[in-house]
C-alpha positions as a printed NumPy array, in Angstrom:
array([[ 52.899, -16.644,  60.577],
       [ 53.199, -19.899,  58.66 ],
       [ 51.475, -19.88 ,  55.038],
       [ 49.62 , -23.06 ,  54.268],
       [ 51.121, -25.81 ,  51.993],
       [ 48.422, -26.384,  48.91 ],
       [ 47.582, -29.618,  49.072],
       [ 48.28 , -31.312,  45.266],
       [ 45.489, -31.733,  43.359],
       [ 44.262, -35.266,  43.245],
       [ 44.99 , -36.791,  39.505],
       [ 42.089, -37.6  ,  37.325],
       [ 40.349, -41.163,  37.746],
       [ 40.427, -43.392,  34.902],
       [ 37.126, -42.306,  33.587],
       [ 37.512, -38.639,  33.261],
       [ 40.883, -39.538,  31.514],
       [ 39.063, -41.919,  29.363],
       [ 36.063, -39.331,  28.616],
       [ 39.085, -36.793,  27.752],
       [ 39.98 , -38.703,  24.935],
       [ 36.565, -39.472,  23.499],
       [ 35.712, -35.812,  23.649],
       [ 39.386, -34.795,  21.962],
       [ 38.766, -36.031,  18.932],
       [ 40.274, -33.845,  15.268],
       [ 37.83 , -34.109,  12.352],
       [ 40.975, -34.405,   9.931],
       [ 44.612, -33.305,  11.221],
       [ 46.812, -31.899,   8.351],
       [ 50.654, -30.671,   8.306],
       [ 49.174, -27.513,   8.309],
       [ 46.829, -28.331,  11.623],
       [ 50.36 , -29.737,  13.687],
       [ 51.466, -26.744,  13.319],
       [ 49.03 , -24.246,  14.788],
       [ 48.477, -26.706,  17.914],
       [ 52.218, -27.096,  18.615],
       [ 52.288, -23.403,  17.717],
       [ 49.862, -22.951,  20.474],
       [ 51.675, -25.515,  22.937],
       [ 54.479, -23.476,  22.734],
       [ 53.065, -19.898,  23.231],
       [ 51.47 , -21.769,  26.083],
       [ 54.762, -22.82 ,  27.312],
       [ 56.001, -19.458,  26.789],
       [ 53.419, -17.819,  28.702],
       [ 53.998, -19.716,  32.317],
       [ 58.247, -19.974,  31.334],
       [ 57.923, -23.407,  31.23 ],
       [ 60.617, -25.1  ,  30.507],
       [ 59.639, -28.066,  27.614],
       [ 60.426, -29.628,  24.659],
       [ 57.339, -30.185,  22.198],
       [ 56.719, -33.21 ,  19.636],
       [ 53.679, -33.835,  16.925],
       [ 54.291, -36.694,  14.568],
       [ 52.002, -38.509,  12.103],
       [ 52.102, -41.827,  11.357],
       [ 55.782, -41.775,  11.624],
       [ 56.506, -39.238,  10.889],
       [ 57.408, -35.864,  12.741],
       [ 55.592, -32.942,  11.789],
       [ 56.46 , -30.629,  14.969],
       [ 59.131, -29.949,  17.463],
       [ 60.456, -27.005,  20.165],
       [ 62.669, -27.041,  22.567],
       [ 62.011, -23.809,  25.157],
       [ 64.523, -22.232,  27.204],
       [ 65.602, -25.222,  30.502],
       [ 64.939, -27.769,  28.292],
       [ 67.172, -30.109,  27.517],
       [ 68.136, -33.546,  25.072],
       [ 66.453, -35.473,  28.262],
       [ 63.587, -34.177,  27.27 ],
       [ 63.6  , -35.409,  23.78 ],
       [ 64.19 , -38.851,  24.856],
       [ 61.02 , -39.097,  27.393],
       [ 58.779, -37.789,  24.08 ],
       [ 60.03 , -40.857,  22.274],
       [ 59.196, -42.679,  25.352],
       [ 56.005, -42.1  ,  26.29 ],
       [ 54.887, -40.935,  22.576],
       [ 55.894, -45.239,  22.122],
       [ 54.033, -45.439,  24.766],
       [ 50.677, -43.962,  22.657],
       [ 51.697, -45.815,  19.82 ],
       [ 51.441, -49.386,  21.489],
       [ 47.881, -48.84 ,  23.437],
       [ 46.675, -46.045,  21.134],
       [ 45.7  , -44.259,  24.694],
       [ 47.262, -41.305,  26.707],
       [ 50.494, -41.773,  28.317],
       [ 49.471, -41.132,  31.01 ],
       [ 46.052, -42.976,  31.471],
       [ 48.681, -45.917,  30.267],
       [ 50.138, -45.555,  33.228],
       [ 46.523, -44.982,  35.678],
       [ 45.384, -47.8  ,  34.34 ],
       [ 48.057, -50.202,  36.219],
       [ 48.148, -47.905,  39.224],
       [ 44.172, -48.748,  39.722],
       [ 45.257, -52.379,  39.261],
       [ 47.265, -52.691,  41.775],
       [ 50.576, -52.483,  40.259],
       [ 53.301, -49.961,  38.149],
       [ 53.452, -50.193,  34.446],
       [ 56.476, -50.71 ,  34.34 ],
       [ 56.614, -53.473,  36.692],
       [ 53.746, -55.009,  34.434],
       [ 54.159, -53.582,  31.465],
       [ 56.692, -56.394,  30.453],
       [ 58.459, -53.366,  27.998],
       [ 61.933, -52.343,  28.176],
       [ 61.783, -49.167,  30.804],
       [ 64.22 , -47.367,  28.648],
       [ 62.337, -47.382,  25.614],
       [ 58.7  , -47.175,  26.66 ],
       [ 57.687, -44.639,  29.51 ],
       [ 53.947, -44.403,  30.716],
       [ 54.111, -40.571,  32.279],
       [ 51.914, -37.883,  31.841],
       [ 52.5  , -35.675,  28.661],
       [ 51.627, -37.102,  26.035],
       [ 48.271, -37.899,  24.079],
       [ 46.662, -40.196,  20.913],
       [ 45.961, -37.713,  17.928],
       [ 42.808, -39.514,  16.926],
       [ 40.83 , -38.448,  13.501],
       [ 36.695, -38.787,  13.892],
       [ 36.134, -42.495,  12.117],
       [ 39.619, -43.415,  11.75 ],
       [ 41.243, -43.665,  14.828],
       [ 44.987, -43.227,  16.283],
       [ 46.626, -41.451,  14.102],
       [ 49.385, -39.955,  15.983],
       [ 50.095, -38.002,  18.931],
       [ 50.851, -34.547,  20.528],
       [ 54.255, -34.774,  23.317],
       [ 55.201, -32.733,  26.046],
       [ 57.736, -32.947,  28.453],
       [ 59.926, -31.209,  31.823],
       [ 57.219, -30.75 ,  34.254],
       [ 56.364, -33.151,  36.335],
       [ 53.94 , -35.605,  34.538],
       [ 50.555, -34.532,  35.394],
       [ 51.359, -30.839,  34.347],
       [ 52.28 , -31.975,  31.245],
       [ 49.048, -34.272,  30.746],
       [ 47.331, -30.876,  31.464],
       [ 48.601, -28.874,  29.356],
       [ 48.174, -30.622,  26.662],
       [ 44.76 , -31.22 ,  26.793],
       [ 44.583, -27.473,  27.259],
       [ 45.477, -26.135,  24.402],
       [ 43.806, -29.983,  22.53 ],
       [ 40.978, -27.986,  24.127],
       [ 41.545, -25.031,  22.451],
       [ 42.391, -25.842,  19.455],
       [ 39.656, -28.081,  19.109],
       [ 37.361, -25.033,  20.068],
       [ 38.259, -23.378,  17.168],
       [ 37.722, -26.478,  14.564]])
């Protein structure tokens, strides 16, 4: 007897991704908030035995970094490339890629940016402060891009529900 293959979950629409960004806004974002959010991400990743690296930046300063078993220096390179997309576009790296795909192209083909420096792949999400705007990024690397994105969103939802 064969087990039916599970079809992959459909990718979220641009509208759904934009709604996530509007909803996931901080009242403030302190050093302690970065530590608590990063620690929550580590906890979630350990529960799933996810081989990820986690990074939180604010205003050009790294406030949190963790590398879990199974991650590699390549994950840190991906983090930097995805974070640069958030810093340049002010939107989640997955959303930026989805906007290009919605236009029938890809980020790599049409952005005119160096793919060794920028990656519009899921996993980096803007840290947006109410009344201020985007002040940083929280980034995960090590899973397929949609899973990286979903892990960050899950952590943000959980963190902000307690705020």
